Amino acid sequence: MIGLKKEAEKTSQMTAAEVYSMVRSAFDKAELKYGVIPENRILLTTFMGDDLPIKMNIIVDDMVIRFVCLLDFRAVPENFKEVAWQLNGINKELVFGGFYLDPEDGFVMFEDAFPYKEAKVSEEFILAFAKLMGQTVDKYDGDLKKIAEKVQRPFDDAMYG
């Protein structure tokens, strides 16, 4: 069948621990600062966008690498519906990933995942994907600021100086 003869070469046999080690190695080689929660295979880092710092968690699960950007504001339950609708307005323009509101704590995040079990992954890819995530958050920071004006900001006011 078309496309199946090289299927075995496309898939990764790497374990989650090996992928987590690769993520750390990529950041080490690029001399990027990060923290870790090794028991959960999480790398924590911050990139500086044009206007605001972008906090990113890179989480290696059993099948995927999740890239999660935690934004510096959170919605209160009274605003959940309005914030969710505004985030959906941004999401319809995106090619990948999505902004969402965590209903348990009200934090707004941007997330995407890469299924490393279904394709080969490299250190270069990990860094490029992390950079693309940060650039996407940075691109929509104006829209996000408008949403943030209507919600609480639990952190230092990074978005507004």
mmCIF file of C-alpha atoms in Angstrom:
data_model
loop_
_atom_site.group_PDB
_atom_site.id
_atom_site.type_symbol
_atom_site.label_atom_id
_atom_site.label_comp_id
_atom_site.label_asym_id
_atom_site.label_seq_id
_atom_site.Cartn_x
_atom_site.Cartn_y
_atom_site.Cartn_z
ATOM 1 C CA MET A 1 0.000 0.000 0.000
ATOM 2 C CA ILE A 2 1.059 3.547 -0.622
ATOM 3 C CA GLY A 3 2.818 5.163 2.320
ATOM 4 C CA LEU A 4 3.098 2.066 4.483
ATOM 5 C CA LYS A 5 6.463 0.618 3.469
ATOM 6 C CA LYS A 6 8.456 3.098 5.577
ATOM 7 C CA GLU A 7 6.005 3.223 8.486
ATOM 8 C CA ALA A 8 8.400 1.467 10.868
ATOM 9 C CA GLU A 9 11.091 4.068 10.221
ATOM 10 C CA LYS A 10 8.785 6.977 11.098
ATOM 11 C CA THR A 11 7.849 5.853 14.580
ATOM 12 C CA SER A 12 9.884 6.406 17.709
ATOM 13 C CA GLN A 13 10.689 3.689 20.177
ATOM 14 C CA MET A 14 11.935 6.227 22.723
ATOM 15 C CA THR A 15 10.667 6.005 26.266
ATOM 16 C CA ALA A 16 9.254 8.992 28.123
ATOM 17 C CA ALA A 17 12.429 9.122 30.229
ATOM 18 C CA GLU A 18 14.590 9.273 27.083
ATOM 19 C CA VAL A 19 12.460 12.026 25.566
ATOM 20 C CA TYR A 20 12.571 13.993 28.844
ATOM 21 C CA SER A 21 16.359 13.653 28.833
ATOM 22 C CA MET A 22 16.410 14.905 25.227
ATOM 23 C CA VAL A 23 14.310 17.950 26.171
ATOM 24 C CA ARG A 24 16.738 18.813 28.977
ATOM 25 C CA SER A 25 19.722 18.251 26.697
ATOM 26 C CA ALA A 26 18.238 20.565 24.057
ATOM 27 C CA PHE A 27 17.828 23.341 26.616
ATOM 28 C CA ASP A 28 21.320 22.728 28.021
ATOM 29 C CA LYS A 29 22.940 22.922 24.572
ATOM 30 C CA ALA A 30 21.012 26.111 23.787
ATOM 31 C CA GLU A 31 22.105 27.498 27.182
ATOM 32 C CA LEU A 32 18.503 28.230 28.155
ATOM 33 C CA LYS A 33 17.612 28.484 31.831
ATOM 34 C CA TYR A 34 15.031 26.080 33.194
ATOM 35 C CA GLY A 35 13.817 24.295 36.290
ATOM 36 C CA VAL A 36 12.626 20.722 36.551
ATOM 37 C CA ILE A 37 10.173 18.501 38.350
ATOM 38 C CA PRO A 38 11.917 15.240 37.448
ATOM 39 C CA GLU A 39 9.458 12.858 39.108
ATOM 40 C CA ASN A 40 6.738 14.212 36.775
ATOM 41 C CA ARG A 41 9.049 14.741 33.759
ATOM 42 C CA ILE A 42 8.317 18.488 33.643
ATOM 43 C CA LEU A 43 10.679 21.223 32.470
ATOM 44 C CA LEU A 44 9.778 24.787 33.538
ATOM 45 C CA THR A 45 11.098 27.793 31.669
ATOM 46 C CA THR A 46 10.297 31.411 30.843
ATOM 47 C CA PHE A 47 10.788 33.172 27.519
ATOM 48 C CA MET A 48 10.665 36.926 27.165
ATOM 49 C CA GLY A 49 8.092 38.053 24.628
ATOM 50 C CA ASP A 50 7.862 41.560 23.207
ATOM 51 C CA ASP A 51 5.776 42.810 26.126
ATOM 52 C CA LEU A 52 5.516 40.032 28.667
ATOM 53 C CA PRO A 53 7.317 36.989 30.001
ATOM 54 C CA ILE A 54 5.905 33.702 28.766
ATOM 55 C CA LYS A 55 5.984 30.901 31.323
ATOM 56 C CA MET A 56 6.176 27.488 29.685
ATOM 57 C CA ASN A 57 5.946 23.980 31.074
ATOM 58 C CA ILE A 58 7.131 21.146 28.862
ATOM 59 C CA ILE A 59 5.604 17.905 30.102
ATOM 60 C CA VAL A 60 6.657 14.514 28.768
ATOM 61 C CA ASP A 61 3.803 12.025 29.074
ATOM 62 C CA ASP A 62 3.895 8.393 28.000
ATOM 63 C CA MET A 63 2.896 9.227 24.408
ATOM 64 C CA VAL A 64 3.228 12.995 23.883
ATOM 65 C CA ILE A 65 5.294 16.054 24.718
ATOM 66 C CA ARG A 66 2.914 18.743 25.993
ATOM 67 C CA PHE A 67 3.895 22.398 25.701
ATOM 68 C CA VAL A 68 1.814 24.524 28.092
ATOM 69 C CA CYS A 69 2.136 28.318 28.387
ATOM 70 C CA LEU A 70 0.651 29.725 31.600
ATOM 71 C CA LEU A 71 -0.525 33.290 31.109
ATOM 72 C CA ASP A 72 -0.238 35.946 33.810
ATOM 73 C CA PHE A 73 -3.920 36.333 34.552
ATOM 74 C CA ARG A 74 -6.819 34.292 35.754
ATOM 75 C CA ALA A 75 -10.545 34.586 35.365
ATOM 76 C CA VAL A 76 -13.019 34.560 38.215
ATOM 77 C CA PRO A 77 -16.046 32.247 37.931
ATOM 78 C CA GLU A 78 -18.338 35.173 37.096
ATOM 79 C CA ASN A 79 -16.231 35.880 33.960
ATOM 80 C CA PHE A 80 -15.614 32.305 32.753
ATOM 81 C CA LYS A 81 -18.201 32.365 29.975
ATOM 82 C CA GLU A 82 -17.078 35.708 28.545
ATOM 83 C CA VAL A 83 -13.370 34.814 28.746
ATOM 84 C CA ALA A 84 -13.963 31.413 27.128
ATOM 85 C CA TRP A 85 -15.848 33.028 24.226
ATOM 86 C CA GLN A 86 -13.059 35.550 23.680
ATOM 87 C CA LEU A 87 -10.423 32.795 23.743
ATOM 88 C CA ASN A 88 -12.431 30.846 21.174
ATOM 89 C CA GLY A 89 -12.370 33.939 18.973
ATOM 90 C CA ILE A 90 -8.569 33.833 19.044
ATOM 91 C CA ASN A 91 -8.466 30.039 18.596
ATOM 92 C CA LYS A 92 -10.354 30.157 15.312
ATOM 93 C CA GLU A 93 -7.388 32.029 13.809
ATOM 94 C CA LEU A 94 -4.748 29.539 14.997
ATOM 95 C CA VAL A 95 -3.126 26.878 12.855
ATOM 96 C CA PHE A 96 -2.077 24.801 15.859
ATOM 97 C CA GLY A 97 -2.583 24.738 19.608
ATOM 98 C CA GLY A 98 -5.248 26.552 21.526
ATOM 99 C CA PHE A 99 -5.916 28.992 24.326
ATOM 100 C CA TYR A 100 -8.170 27.665 27.056
ATOM 101 C CA LEU A 101 -9.533 28.488 30.459
ATOM 102 C CA ASP A 102 -8.980 25.941 33.227
ATOM 103 C CA PRO A 103 -12.365 25.813 34.988
ATOM 104 C CA GLU A 104 -10.863 24.525 38.245
ATOM 105 C CA ASP A 105 -8.637 27.515 38.966
ATOM 106 C CA GLY A 106 -9.453 30.088 36.281
ATOM 107 C CA PHE A 107 -5.975 30.224 34.745
ATOM 108 C CA VAL A 108 -5.709 30.918 31.039
ATOM 109 C CA MET A 109 -3.211 28.785 29.116
ATOM 110 C CA PHE A 110 -2.017 28.048 25.612
ATOM 111 C CA GLU A 111 -1.261 24.414 24.855
ATOM 112 C CA ASP A 112 -0.295 22.021 22.128
ATOM 113 C CA ALA A 113 1.204 18.536 22.144
ATOM 114 C CA PHE A 114 3.415 16.467 19.892
ATOM 115 C CA PRO A 115 2.915 12.677 19.780
ATOM 116 C CA TYR A 116 6.526 11.460 19.897
ATOM 117 C CA LYS A 117 5.468 7.802 19.700
ATOM 118 C CA GLU A 118 4.131 8.392 16.189
ATOM 119 C CA ALA A 119 7.090 10.297 14.745
ATOM 120 C CA LYS A 120 10.757 10.929 15.281
ATOM 121 C CA VAL A 121 11.632 13.841 17.528
ATOM 122 C CA SER A 122 14.912 15.751 17.819
ATOM 123 C CA GLU A 123 16.434 18.391 20.061
ATOM 124 C CA GLU A 124 16.131 20.908 17.228
ATOM 125 C CA PHE A 125 12.441 20.126 16.853
ATOM 126 C CA ILE A 126 11.821 20.544 20.596
ATOM 127 C CA LEU A 127 13.472 23.977 20.615
ATOM 128 C CA ALA A 128 11.663 25.054 17.442
ATOM 129 C CA PHE A 129 8.296 23.913 18.816
ATOM 130 C CA ALA A 130 8.888 25.750 22.113
ATOM 131 C CA LYS A 131 9.882 28.894 20.185
ATOM 132 C CA LEU A 132 6.776 28.663 17.994
ATOM 133 C CA MET A 133 4.587 28.332 21.096
ATOM 134 C CA GLY A 134 6.134 31.469 22.585
ATOM 135 C CA GLN A 135 5.795 33.376 19.312
ATOM 136 C CA THR A 136 2.122 32.457 19.083
ATOM 137 C CA VAL A 137 1.397 33.715 22.603
ATOM 138 C CA ASP A 138 3.402 36.850 21.828
ATOM 139 C CA LYS A 139 1.508 37.440 18.576
ATOM 140 C CA TYR A 140 -1.829 37.483 20.400
ATOM 141 C CA ASP A 141 -0.701 39.426 23.473
ATOM 142 C CA GLY A 142 -2.778 42.468 22.460
ATOM 143 C CA ASP A 143 -5.961 40.403 22.334
ATOM 144 C CA LEU A 144 -4.960 38.670 25.559
ATOM 145 C CA LYS A 145 -4.412 42.027 27.284
ATOM 146 C CA LYS A 146 -7.960 43.054 26.370
ATOM 147 C CA ILE A 147 -9.250 39.859 27.951
ATOM 148 C CA ALA A 148 -6.994 40.371 30.980
ATOM 149 C CA GLU A 149 -8.501 43.789 31.686
ATOM 150 C CA LYS A 150 -11.680 42.009 32.733
ATOM 151 C CA VAL A 151 -10.080 39.410 35.010
ATOM 152 C CA GLN A 152 -7.867 39.118 38.060
ATOM 153 C CA ARG A 153 -4.090 39.078 37.705
ATOM 154 C CA PRO A 154 -2.648 36.901 40.482
ATOM 155 C CA PHE A 155 0.984 37.559 39.567
ATOM 156 C CA ASP A 156 3.055 40.722 39.398
ATOM 157 C CA ASP A 157 1.628 42.931 36.696
ATOM 158 C CA ALA A 158 3.969 41.672 33.951
ATOM 159 C CA MET A 159 1.568 42.504 31.151
ATOM 160 C CA TYR A 160 1.212 46.142 32.096
ATOM 161 C CA GLY A 161 4.597 46.988 33.627
#
